[in-house]
XYZ file of C-alpha atoms in Angstrom:
787
model
C -0.421 -0.198 -0.069
C 1.423 3.146 -1.032
C 1.948 5.822 1.396
C -0.176 8.462 2.676
C 2.159 11.468 1.303
C 1.850 9.834 -2.301
C -1.695 10.922 -2.353
C -1.362 14.871 -2.013
C -2.248 15.953 -5.357
C -5.352 17.424 -3.737
C -2.791 20.470 -2.636
C -1.288 20.629 -6.503
C -4.881 20.925 -8.126
C -5.204 24.501 -5.950
C -2.991 27.659 -6.204
C -2.271 27.759 -2.200
C -3.499 25.547 1.087
C -4.045 29.072 2.356
C -6.423 29.726 0.000
C -8.309 26.719 0.627
C -8.263 27.442 4.446
C -9.462 31.315 3.509
C -12.558 29.338 1.367
C -14.361 27.766 4.577
C -17.071 29.422 5.677
C -16.527 31.783 9.109
C -19.266 30.545 10.620
C -17.625 26.855 11.223
C -19.219 23.543 11.604
C -19.936 23.838 15.793
C -21.792 27.182 15.214
C -24.760 24.766 14.233
C -24.815 22.579 16.972
C -26.257 24.585 19.819
C -29.483 23.680 18.149
C -29.050 20.266 19.705
C -28.639 19.040 23.145
C -25.419 16.861 22.301
C -22.823 17.066 19.197
C -22.289 13.812 17.025
C -19.579 12.484 18.642
C -16.448 11.767 16.294
C -18.164 12.365 13.091
C -16.729 11.734 9.986
C -15.079 14.083 7.230
C -17.911 15.979 5.403
C -17.193 18.359 2.230
C -18.726 21.673 2.399
C -19.250 21.963 -0.811
C -21.126 18.820 -2.553
C -19.658 17.869 -6.078
C -22.121 18.719 -8.942
C -24.807 15.825 -9.339
C -24.345 12.857 -11.322
C -25.923 9.783 -12.429
C -24.123 7.926 -9.563
C -25.496 8.772 -5.680
C -22.631 10.526 -4.057
C -21.793 10.301 -0.328
C -19.455 12.250 2.005
C -15.821 11.199 1.652
C -13.044 10.632 4.023
C -9.860 12.470 3.496
C -8.062 9.208 2.691
C -10.694 8.668 0.003
C -10.897 11.999 -1.543
C -6.946 12.100 -2.028
C -7.572 8.715 -3.570
C -10.111 9.792 -6.328
C -8.197 12.912 -7.132
C -5.143 10.389 -7.641
C -6.521 8.099 -9.417
C -8.091 10.769 -11.693
C -5.142 12.258 -12.459
C -2.813 9.121 -12.821
C -6.220 8.102 -15.525
C -5.744 10.938 -17.610
C -2.983 13.283 -19.199
C -5.400 16.018 -19.213
C -6.126 18.491 -16.093
C -9.476 17.352 -14.174
C -11.853 19.908 -13.333
C -12.993 18.678 -10.158
C -15.206 20.592 -7.246
C -13.148 21.876 -4.735
C -13.409 20.275 -1.085
C -12.776 21.480 2.200
C -12.455 19.460 5.100
C -15.268 19.608 8.049
C -16.007 17.219 10.751
C -19.949 16.511 11.053
C -20.835 14.274 8.265
C -22.592 10.862 8.331
C -20.861 7.565 7.951
C -20.108 7.082 4.657
C -22.487 4.120 2.917
C -19.306 2.667 1.089
C -15.694 2.767 2.161
C -12.932 1.917 -0.676
C -10.279 -0.687 -0.017
C -8.044 2.177 0.687
C -9.896 3.775 3.424
C -9.806 0.260 5.071
C -6.536 1.061 6.445
C -7.619 4.526 8.045
C -10.186 4.588 10.981
C -13.349 6.127 11.059
C -13.758 9.241 12.888
C -16.741 8.400 14.572
C -14.409 7.179 17.450
C -15.438 3.946 16.946
C -18.042 1.672 18.659
C -17.105 0.356 22.154
C -14.414 -2.240 21.967
C -13.498 -1.491 18.161
C -9.623 -2.605 17.280
C -7.442 0.564 17.265
C -4.055 -0.100 15.748
C -2.441 2.444 18.207
C -3.626 3.755 21.503
C -1.124 5.597 23.519
C -2.673 5.553 27.277
C -1.283 7.736 30.223
C -2.792 6.479 33.718
C -2.276 8.885 36.882
C 0.615 10.810 35.885
C 2.108 12.655 39.046
C 5.012 15.239 38.516
C 5.881 17.974 40.936
C 9.215 19.988 41.196
C 11.077 21.680 44.328
C 9.746 25.281 44.869
C 12.093 28.311 46.231
C 11.136 31.428 47.939
C 12.201 34.488 46.480
C 15.667 35.554 47.283
C 16.201 32.046 49.157
C 19.352 32.105 47.767
C 20.687 34.622 50.083
C 21.921 33.411 53.605
C 21.002 35.991 55.564
C 17.388 36.787 54.368
C 14.678 36.285 56.952
C 10.758 35.814 55.689
C 8.424 38.631 56.251
C 6.266 37.951 58.822
C 3.211 38.217 56.713
C 4.753 36.392 53.857
C 2.905 33.361 53.350
C 4.628 29.963 53.657
C 5.286 28.213 50.416
C 5.255 24.371 50.122
C 8.405 22.746 49.607
C 7.100 20.738 46.502
C 4.824 22.679 43.550
C 2.774 19.789 41.447
C 2.523 20.434 38.179
C 0.733 17.270 37.274
C -1.536 15.863 39.780
C -3.148 12.594 38.209
C -3.455 13.073 34.574
C -5.144 9.922 32.890
C -6.673 9.675 29.413
C -5.885 8.367 26.198
C -4.798 8.978 22.413
C -5.254 7.100 19.648
C -4.022 6.703 15.547
C -6.173 8.691 13.506
C -7.346 11.359 15.733
C -5.941 14.730 17.131
C -5.952 15.181 21.037
C -5.387 18.774 22.335
C -4.661 19.504 25.321
C -6.358 23.289 26.969
C -5.759 25.223 29.800
C -4.579 28.681 30.648
C -1.035 29.736 31.269
C 0.682 27.363 34.081
C -1.922 25.318 33.754
C 0.392 21.963 32.770
C -0.028 21.444 29.084
C 3.303 21.752 28.317
C 4.059 19.552 30.883
C 1.899 17.339 30.034
C 3.231 17.121 26.724
C 6.718 16.628 27.835
C 5.644 13.634 30.057
C 3.919 11.740 26.992
C 6.746 12.678 24.872
C 9.530 10.693 27.436
C 11.071 14.510 28.366
C 10.724 13.939 31.702
C 12.940 11.962 33.873
C 11.535 8.529 34.892
C 12.541 8.986 38.589
C 10.883 12.682 38.873
C 7.711 11.187 37.042
C 5.231 8.974 38.799
C 2.016 7.307 37.004
C 2.649 5.056 33.524
C 2.574 5.890 30.099
C 1.898 3.208 27.664
C 1.175 2.080 23.914
C -0.967 -0.485 23.293
C -0.772 -1.529 26.707
C 3.106 -1.860 26.704
C 5.674 0.185 28.109
C 7.781 1.419 25.474
C 11.888 1.860 25.479
C 13.313 5.055 25.649
C 15.195 4.679 22.097
C 12.437 3.210 20.218
C 9.900 6.030 21.612
C 12.801 8.282 19.842
C 12.672 6.436 16.470
C 8.845 6.273 16.089
C 7.698 9.712 17.223
C 8.818 13.463 16.872
C 8.350 16.546 19.190
C 7.767 19.863 18.068
C 8.819 22.437 19.993
C 7.039 26.064 20.374
C 9.589 27.923 19.386
C 10.404 27.533 15.913
C 14.250 26.622 15.780
C 15.667 26.870 12.175
C 18.761 28.298 10.299
C 17.474 31.474 8.846
C 19.782 31.648 5.797
C 18.631 27.855 4.786
C 15.583 27.978 1.934
C 12.414 25.958 3.128
C 13.634 23.257 0.676
C 17.055 23.285 1.975
C 15.890 22.682 5.314
C 13.593 20.004 4.925
C 16.158 18.114 2.716
C 18.959 18.153 5.350
C 16.263 17.099 7.621
C 15.948 13.955 5.313
C 19.785 13.698 5.242
C 19.745 13.481 9.145
C 16.643 11.468 9.760
C 16.317 8.905 6.634
C 18.995 6.093 6.335
C 21.492 6.265 3.500
C 20.497 2.905 2.072
C 17.285 5.073 0.869
C 18.431 7.007 -2.795
C 18.983 10.820 -2.737
C 16.360 10.943 -5.367
C 13.795 9.105 -3.069
C 14.768 11.571 -0.232
C 14.212 14.514 -2.597
C 10.814 13.095 -3.535
C 9.419 12.881 0.095
C 10.977 16.399 0.767
C 8.670 17.731 -2.378
C 5.577 15.576 -1.070
C 6.292 17.105 2.113
C 6.220 20.636 0.762
C 3.066 19.647 -1.035
C 1.516 18.328 2.134
C 2.490 21.293 4.330
C 1.440 23.871 1.501
C 4.878 25.399 1.092
C 5.268 24.781 -2.974
C 5.295 28.927 -3.228
C 7.597 29.201 -0.630
C 10.057 26.404 -1.531
C 12.743 28.406 -2.315
C 12.496 31.423 0.098
C 15.083 31.599 3.046
C 13.555 31.106 6.492
C 14.852 34.603 7.491
C 15.325 36.253 11.014
C 15.297 39.726 12.037
C 17.743 40.998 9.765
C 16.834 38.960 6.702
C 12.979 38.784 4.959
C 11.682 35.566 4.404
C 9.334 33.526 4.911
C 5.781 34.504 6.896
C 4.955 33.274 10.527
C 2.605 30.544 9.652
C 5.112 29.216 7.053
C 7.785 29.080 9.681
C 5.713 27.137 11.838
C 4.729 24.735 8.983
C 8.528 24.260 8.238
C 9.247 23.516 11.939
C 6.972 20.864 11.899
C 7.979 19.371 8.662
C 11.489 19.291 10.389
C 9.790 16.731 12.567
C 8.078 14.812 10.346
C 10.241 13.810 7.683
C 10.480 10.578 8.582
C 6.700 10.129 8.874
C 6.675 9.478 12.620
C 3.777 7.095 14.461
C 3.590 9.434 17.048
C 3.959 13.250 16.800
C 3.749 15.631 19.755
C 3.555 19.106 19.576
C 3.726 21.927 21.847
C 1.337 25.149 21.015
C 2.018 24.462 17.258
C -0.556 27.485 16.580
C 1.066 30.088 19.166
C 1.689 33.485 17.554
C -0.167 32.673 14.378
C -3.398 34.693 12.938
C -6.358 32.200 12.686
C -6.019 31.570 8.967
C -2.540 30.060 9.682
C -3.130 28.317 12.835
C -6.380 26.582 10.801
C -3.993 25.988 8.148
C -1.557 24.287 11.013
C -4.176 22.142 12.508
C -5.380 21.193 8.988
C -1.909 19.799 8.240
C -2.014 18.160 11.831
C -5.124 16.340 10.893
C -4.138 15.046 7.454
C -1.140 13.593 9.247
C -3.495 11.807 11.999
C -5.693 10.479 9.239
C -2.665 8.871 8.105
C -2.220 6.436 10.920
C -0.277 8.919 13.545
C -1.071 9.556 17.033
C -1.235 13.406 17.063
C -0.980 14.997 20.941
C -0.762 18.827 21.170
C -1.497 21.653 23.530
C -3.096 24.737 22.046
C -4.062 27.887 23.866
C -7.968 28.860 22.759
C -8.919 27.032 19.374
C -11.307 28.837 16.719
C -14.441 27.527 16.087
C -13.018 25.414 12.563
C -10.297 24.379 14.638
C -12.129 22.833 17.322
C -14.125 21.052 14.340
C -10.796 19.470 13.222
C -10.038 17.849 16.960
C -11.210 14.460 18.145
C -10.778 14.823 21.951
C -9.867 17.736 24.249
C -8.100 17.573 27.809
C -8.786 20.616 29.767
C -6.238 21.261 32.442
C -6.346 23.619 35.743
C -3.268 23.999 37.722
C -2.303 20.355 37.090
C -5.754 18.499 37.350
C -8.215 17.205 34.605
C -11.279 19.076 34.513
C -12.489 17.903 31.206
C -11.490 14.893 29.292
C -13.620 14.012 26.303
C -14.608 14.815 22.748
C -15.741 18.234 21.586
C -19.291 16.792 21.367
C -19.607 16.370 24.735
C -18.849 19.941 26.232
C -22.142 21.296 26.027
C -23.848 18.165 28.168
C -21.022 18.210 30.735
C -21.069 21.777 31.293
C -25.145 21.535 31.569
C -24.985 18.774 33.958
C -22.387 20.932 35.629
C -25.070 23.805 35.901
C -23.096 26.032 33.677
C -25.202 25.731 30.217
C -23.063 26.994 27.161
C -24.722 30.068 25.478
C -25.831 29.609 22.066
C -23.277 30.975 19.137
C -20.127 30.987 21.782
C -17.308 28.755 21.279
C -17.376 25.767 23.819
C -13.742 26.282 24.386
C -13.509 30.064 25.504
C -16.540 29.513 27.576
C -14.819 26.655 29.231
C -11.276 28.208 29.679
C -13.148 31.424 30.636
C -15.222 29.686 33.222
C -11.869 27.653 34.691
C -9.975 30.917 34.902
C -12.805 32.589 37.079
C -13.307 29.398 39.300
C -9.449 29.424 39.753
C -9.672 32.744 41.602
C -12.341 31.443 43.940
C -10.879 29.752 47.245
C -11.284 25.918 46.605
C -10.301 26.772 42.817
C -11.686 24.089 40.217
C -11.763 21.402 42.454
C -15.637 20.954 42.170
C -15.344 20.968 38.144
C -12.596 18.336 38.791
C -15.002 15.945 40.826
C -17.564 16.650 38.400
C -15.461 15.365 35.567
C -14.586 12.287 37.466
C -18.137 11.635 38.154
C -19.197 12.409 34.543
C -16.382 9.906 33.178
C -17.552 7.061 35.830
C -21.014 7.880 34.932
C -20.936 7.945 31.082
C -18.017 5.980 30.211
C -17.243 3.669 33.099
C -14.125 3.130 35.300
C -11.220 2.235 33.171
C -13.114 1.769 29.884
C -12.003 5.377 28.072
C -13.360 6.336 24.975
C -13.996 4.137 21.846
C -11.889 1.341 20.620
C -9.042 -0.841 22.190
C -6.041 -2.188 20.726
C -6.360 -4.718 18.303
C -2.754 -5.605 18.349
C 0.376 -5.995 20.169
C 3.105 -2.860 19.664
C 5.209 -4.837 17.611
C 2.352 -5.696 15.322
C 1.155 -2.303 15.411
C 4.512 -0.790 14.445
C 4.966 -3.277 11.855
C 1.337 -2.749 10.369
C 2.404 1.339 10.611
C 5.732 0.522 8.737
C 3.987 -1.626 5.733
C 1.601 1.680 5.439
C 4.578 3.665 4.474
C 5.140 5.179 8.494
C 8.644 5.206 9.602
C 10.681 5.944 6.350
C 13.694 5.421 8.932
C 12.508 2.252 10.527
C 15.691 0.680 12.154
C 15.519 -3.288 12.900
C 17.525 -5.890 13.988
C 20.274 -3.176 14.998
C 20.797 -1.811 11.768
C 18.809 0.936 9.862
C 16.255 -0.739 6.870
C 13.740 1.334 5.127
C 9.818 0.193 4.955
C 9.239 -0.701 1.764
C 5.405 0.491 0.567
C 4.274 -3.254 -0.695
C 5.260 -5.091 2.300
C 5.812 -5.425 5.823
C 8.975 -5.091 7.565
C 9.831 -7.247 10.933
C 8.561 -5.729 14.042
C 11.318 -3.494 15.747
C 11.560 -4.146 19.631
C 13.666 -1.749 21.851
C 16.626 -4.144 21.948
C 17.264 -3.564 18.149
C 16.629 -0.369 17.353
C 19.462 1.619 16.123
C 20.021 4.679 18.206
C 21.152 6.527 15.096
C 20.128 6.483 11.631
C 22.864 7.110 9.657
C 26.739 6.088 10.690
C 29.181 8.742 12.060
C 30.817 10.066 8.859
C 27.571 10.665 7.161
C 26.352 12.710 9.706
C 29.837 14.711 9.550
C 29.236 15.539 5.910
C 26.173 16.922 6.304
C 26.410 18.637 8.897
C 29.984 20.217 7.524
C 27.597 20.763 4.055
C 25.020 22.698 5.997
C 27.520 24.891 8.040
C 29.439 25.706 4.806
C 25.959 26.952 3.085
C 25.581 29.150 6.137
C 28.747 30.299 6.286
C 28.743 31.116 2.141
C 25.766 33.316 2.758
C 26.331 35.133 6.014
C 30.160 36.575 4.639
C 29.822 39.980 6.476
C 30.850 37.428 9.735
C 34.333 36.658 8.259
C 34.644 39.954 6.529
C 34.232 41.661 9.674
C 36.979 39.224 11.443
C 39.028 39.708 8.844
C 39.035 43.176 8.536
C 39.812 43.559 12.614
C 42.525 41.270 11.807
C 44.067 43.337 9.181
C 43.658 46.567 10.913
C 45.195 45.198 13.927
C 47.827 44.008 12.244
C 48.372 47.304 10.047
C 48.142 49.058 13.409
C 51.331 46.999 15.230
C 53.413 47.126 11.733
C 53.181 50.975 11.589
C 53.948 51.567 15.264
C 56.748 48.849 15.432
C 58.112 49.472 12.017
C 61.625 47.958 11.217
C 62.856 47.500 14.835
C 66.542 47.568 15.016
C 68.503 45.132 16.853
C 69.335 47.536 19.781
C 68.318 46.839 23.743
C 65.109 49.226 22.744
C 64.498 47.332 19.863
C 64.546 44.449 22.137
C 61.972 45.515 24.581
C 59.657 46.738 21.871
C 59.889 43.328 20.364
C 58.733 41.835 23.364
C 55.894 44.472 23.767
C 54.965 43.528 19.881
C 54.989 39.929 20.514
C 52.655 40.074 23.670
C 50.254 42.727 22.006
C 49.961 40.290 18.996
C 49.283 36.985 20.475
C 46.967 38.268 23.016
C 45.087 40.021 19.783
C 44.960 36.463 18.410
C 43.023 35.384 21.255
C 40.777 38.142 21.943
C 39.783 38.083 17.999
C 38.550 34.632 18.783
C 35.959 35.635 21.027
C 33.605 35.986 18.242
C 33.480 32.180 17.897
C 31.295 32.218 21.225
C 28.045 33.782 19.831
C 28.585 30.814 16.986
C 27.331 27.856 18.874
C 24.935 30.008 21.144
C 22.834 30.798 18.177
C 22.732 27.316 17.305
C 22.307 25.758 20.616
C 18.218 25.129 20.746
C 18.692 23.833 17.154
C 21.480 21.615 18.146
C 18.995 20.366 21.079
C 16.166 19.814 18.898
C 17.967 17.948 16.415
C 19.801 15.729 19.187
C 16.980 15.162 21.157
C 15.593 12.431 18.998
C 19.026 11.459 17.991
C 19.286 13.190 14.380
C 23.120 12.984 14.734
C 25.965 12.182 17.139
C 27.007 15.142 19.470
C 30.583 13.944 18.130
C 29.880 14.640 14.319
C 28.930 18.079 15.589
C 31.818 18.641 17.291
C 34.177 17.782 14.184
C 31.921 19.505 11.628
C 31.773 22.529 13.703
C 35.954 22.193 13.691
C 36.021 21.525 10.112
C 34.211 24.252 8.921
C 35.935 26.803 11.028
C 39.292 25.661 10.345
C 40.062 27.632 6.775
C 38.871 31.026 7.798
C 41.599 30.705 10.522
C 44.103 29.882 7.928
C 43.187 32.795 5.788
C 43.099 35.164 9.107
C 46.826 33.883 9.946
C 48.298 34.280 6.678
C 46.546 38.037 6.410
C 48.011 38.655 9.856
C 51.780 37.342 9.208
C 52.096 38.923 6.170
C 50.859 42.386 7.422
C 53.285 42.408 10.717
C 56.277 40.311 10.111
C 58.574 41.990 7.151
C 57.043 45.174 8.412
C 58.376 44.824 11.819
C 61.604 43.235 10.825
C 61.367 39.916 12.572
C 64.193 37.407 12.209
C 64.541 33.882 10.606
C 63.628 34.362 6.820
C 61.276 32.415 5.114
C 61.367 29.451 7.679
C 60.812 32.058 10.566
C 58.066 33.668 8.483
C 56.087 29.906 7.928
C 56.673 29.176 11.478
C 55.168 32.516 12.599
C 52.235 31.707 10.420
C 52.084 28.396 12.275
C 52.157 29.601 15.582
C 49.659 32.272 14.795
C 47.124 29.551 13.324
C 47.794 27.587 16.315
C 46.919 30.688 18.321
C 43.728 31.331 16.672
C 43.135 27.336 16.955
C 43.740 27.398 20.841
C 41.790 30.559 20.981
C 38.656 29.645 19.063
C 38.400 26.287 21.081
C 38.824 27.912 24.173
C 35.595 29.932 23.130
C 33.642 27.110 21.623
C 34.091 25.698 24.964
C 32.727 28.311 27.149
C 29.785 28.381 24.571
C 29.096 25.324 25.635
C 29.035 25.833 29.254
C 27.365 29.523 29.582
C 23.843 29.597 28.259
C 23.859 33.579 26.778
C 26.304 35.421 24.996
C 25.806 38.272 27.833
C 27.702 35.924 30.288
C 30.139 34.621 27.779
C 31.657 38.041 26.863
C 32.604 38.979 30.381
C 34.018 35.391 31.014
C 36.400 35.232 27.875
C 37.444 38.805 28.030
C 38.354 38.631 32.063
C 40.207 35.003 31.361
C 42.369 36.289 28.697
C 43.040 39.229 30.386
C 44.374 36.685 33.271
C 46.291 34.762 30.956
C 47.820 37.848 29.263
C 49.042 38.704 32.958
C 50.464 35.192 33.828
C 52.169 34.754 30.521
C 55.625 35.932 31.529
C 55.676 39.167 29.891
C 54.662 41.602 32.913
C 56.442 39.086 35.345
C 59.287 36.617 34.447
C 58.282 33.122 35.522
C 60.948 33.043 38.322
C 59.518 36.040 39.702
C 55.860 34.676 39.954
C 54.734 33.648 43.650
C 54.874 30.040 44.108
C 51.047 29.807 44.650
C 50.355 31.750 41.317
C 52.845 29.418 39.392
C 50.097 26.958 38.234
C 48.432 29.526 36.498
C 51.354 30.766 34.425
C 51.358 26.927 32.941
C 47.820 26.729 31.801
C 47.871 30.546 30.365
C 47.121 30.273 27.152
C 49.561 33.192 25.779
C 52.392 31.912 27.612
C 53.304 29.389 24.920
C 52.875 31.309 21.956
C 54.465 34.191 23.391
C 57.613 31.972 24.236
C 57.263 30.153 21.008
C 57.761 33.750 18.912
C 60.393 34.894 21.418
C 62.243 31.792 20.685
C 61.898 31.917 16.845
C 63.114 35.625 16.963
C 66.074 35.582 19.710
C 67.008 31.563 19.189
C 70.007 32.738 17.192
C 73.385 32.700 18.998
C 74.904 34.391 16.255
C 72.489 37.614 16.682
C 73.971 39.982 18.974
C 71.621 42.483 20.691
C 73.827 44.383 23.014
C 76.883 45.771 21.949
C 79.826 47.912 24.020
C 78.365 51.105 25.140
C 75.030 49.672 24.502
C 74.867 48.237 28.020
C 74.155 51.598 29.017
C 70.867 51.856 27.545
C 67.697 51.489 29.752
C 70.168 52.812 32.842
C 70.892 56.256 34.076
C 74.210 55.851 32.235
C 72.291 56.228 29.026
C 72.252 60.252 29.592
C 76.304 60.583 29.301
C 77.913 61.769 26.444
C 79.367 58.961 24.132
C 83.246 59.759 24.761
C 82.375 59.406 28.432
C 80.712 56.095 27.896
C 83.929 55.076 25.892
C 86.135 55.682 28.845
C 84.088 54.351 31.269
C 83.756 50.792 29.028
C 87.750 51.164 29.543
C 87.721 51.464 32.951
C 85.634 48.303 33.274
C 87.846 46.554 30.810
C 90.899 47.275 32.691
C 89.253 46.246 35.935
C 87.903 42.927 35.005
C 91.086 42.284 32.851
C 88.798 41.603 29.600
C 89.147 43.688 26.762
C 85.294 45.416 26.146
C 85.401 47.256 23.125
C 82.730 49.236 21.526
C 81.830 46.415 19.086
C 82.086 43.640 21.632
C 78.912 41.668 21.829
C 77.800 41.920 25.582
C 74.051 39.982 25.055
C 73.055 37.343 22.421
C 69.728 36.123 21.887
C 70.078 33.066 23.698
C 71.318 34.999 26.597
C 68.364 37.334 26.596
C 65.950 34.343 26.707
C 67.509 33.242 29.719
C 67.249 36.866 31.366
C 63.234 36.475 30.911
C 63.152 33.027 32.216
C 62.043 31.637 28.460
C 64.138 28.010 29.634
C 61.178 25.583 30.218
C 60.007 24.314 26.526
C 61.633 24.782 22.959
C 60.030 26.718 20.204
C 58.814 23.353 18.671
C 57.402 22.013 21.884
C 55.373 25.426 22.506
C 53.879 25.133 19.164
C 52.440 21.557 19.947
C 51.431 22.457 23.244
C 49.495 25.442 21.896
C 47.757 22.948 19.617
C 47.267 20.434 22.274
C 45.164 23.204 23.845
C 43.182 23.537 20.888
C 42.248 19.724 20.756
C 41.341 19.604 24.638
C 39.116 22.326 24.557
C 37.304 20.832 21.701
C 37.387 17.769 23.821
C 35.763 19.624 26.490
C 33.030 21.375 24.526
C 31.985 18.054 23.482
C 32.153 16.766 27.019
C 29.671 19.893 27.964
C 27.541 18.938 25.134
C 26.931 15.512 26.758
C 26.284 16.998 30.066
C 24.854 20.069 29.341
C 22.311 19.016 26.477
C 20.085 16.677 28.145
C 16.563 17.242 26.981
C 14.169 16.031 30.008
C 13.162 17.766 33.039
C 14.789 16.605 36.384
């Protein structure tokens, strides 16, 4: 059986799915239901605009039937088919005849009691509490005010929540801010640590392994976490590269992306960048649909969404929920939180769960809202949105002393009276978890289904063996594939933001130009030696300071990284290595730019060999500095916290580098800081590269009086003083006698611990160490579960 996404010519037939949403009557389906005491529970799909009458009797059709008919018509004719425009709405009667295609989908009437369901996500008595601290409790001498109420030690976010969600349906969690909607979604998506969450979450009556749940499900965050400089098609294609196995040909991945673009109604925006504050891109509704598409690229069995309509206008929100309805009817379990659904959105929802301060105050289909509140003594007025009425009533009751306790008790009594204890709603799972997953794969779900420890692709015409928690591969693709895709994506982002590198290059060139003009053609006098010391100290510390711009690179991608690794899109090691590979070429360019600007202008020694060694040590400094900034970006969570830490730490490194105070003059209790100073090793390396030649003399004859009070004496007096010293010492010291060579000066500066090559390799090792620490920080700091 072909996959649901293969039957999407419905979206190709009209200019845009947004126009389809705009074509719906504003009154909505639910506006008609106040003429009846009860809704028709879980009614079938019914087109609002019926097709023209024909000789054959037409009945209302399901979405699957409609898509199949359109697909069959288009595949059977080379000419365009002029067909009526259908819109999707709940409220029709059960179709009289069902095609073979629709047999694989579930009727939307909720099913009769005991009707077998392929997948049933059941949660029972979920309870979750967190520690609650008093404001200012971190202050050791703070005392509570006399009139300040005593806060409980624990705050309950979920209090005995029970219910179930089924394939083919959308279950919506509603409630005011702080009611526990996002917490419940996190609990169902296994984003809360098991030791903190009490109760049970099962699929078809079986507990599910965490790794298996990551494979068969997807979680869409409330925020749109996307790379702004990638186009819609590129964003989805990279998601396909991450989530679909390498055994699937590239053309099939591109086909899946095209199908998904059509399904999400993004055809017109396929080649538009996502955009951000500084770059115009797609609209808010399109961005939200792209966020959903990124997480459903592998056609998951279960989909969890945290307020997918937040911040959208009514039409965009309706379009998003319409897409989710289509995903649910393709055989997925869809659970979402939503703040306040409109009439039209409510018509697409199958069951609702209202929360108030962590307690369930209503659970059931939308059709039971009027009788529920009528029985409670608060009838819903005609022509009023039932969810708005319910939320307003809940908010009003929360201001009372006992809160929504009466409403929660009424809900418990209602459930027991109308559904029976433990019976739930409608169908029960008709197969085991393994059988259900296998059946879903046979229908085209889980394009990245992994079995027997390896990644395999579920074919559309036969069933794959059922996966188990012990046989599911944690990652879809091998290490080198992940690293290649990440590197390619990062290069595209870098290429489309050239201003970042241009500004960094300009900063290095300006710094080099200033240093070159200040320290122009230094001589080999004692003053020239002191000036060389200043040049080396400023130059090497500048390498590290210019690397501080690497700090916001990961911080800007942090939450994208967390979203992608939450469901094992790639390994953290792959991310670290690709991050390193992408950043290294720019370091090489910056190193040559700085060396070419300063080395010959200042008049440094060593010739060609000395120049390339200078390039190498500058590159090593950039390497270590960018590694240090990258490591800190993995530790701190905000750029405003990171910059003070980077700048102050680099200042300490410069202080203990040996330039301001020699190593043998540093107090012993601070000597350890001298050896961990990142500036120490490149500083000593360039010093040895410059002063390591014993044939070069930097102090001759009367030059020994430079930098002393005797420097003010006339030259003739200096010569007589030099002759007197020669006579007294018995050594002939003339005006041309070499007093201090380069190695002698290195000894005076206490630069004797390591050779210049050792300093180079130690600097390189610092860069590797910081990237290893960055990897460890990602392992420890990127946990996607609440505690």
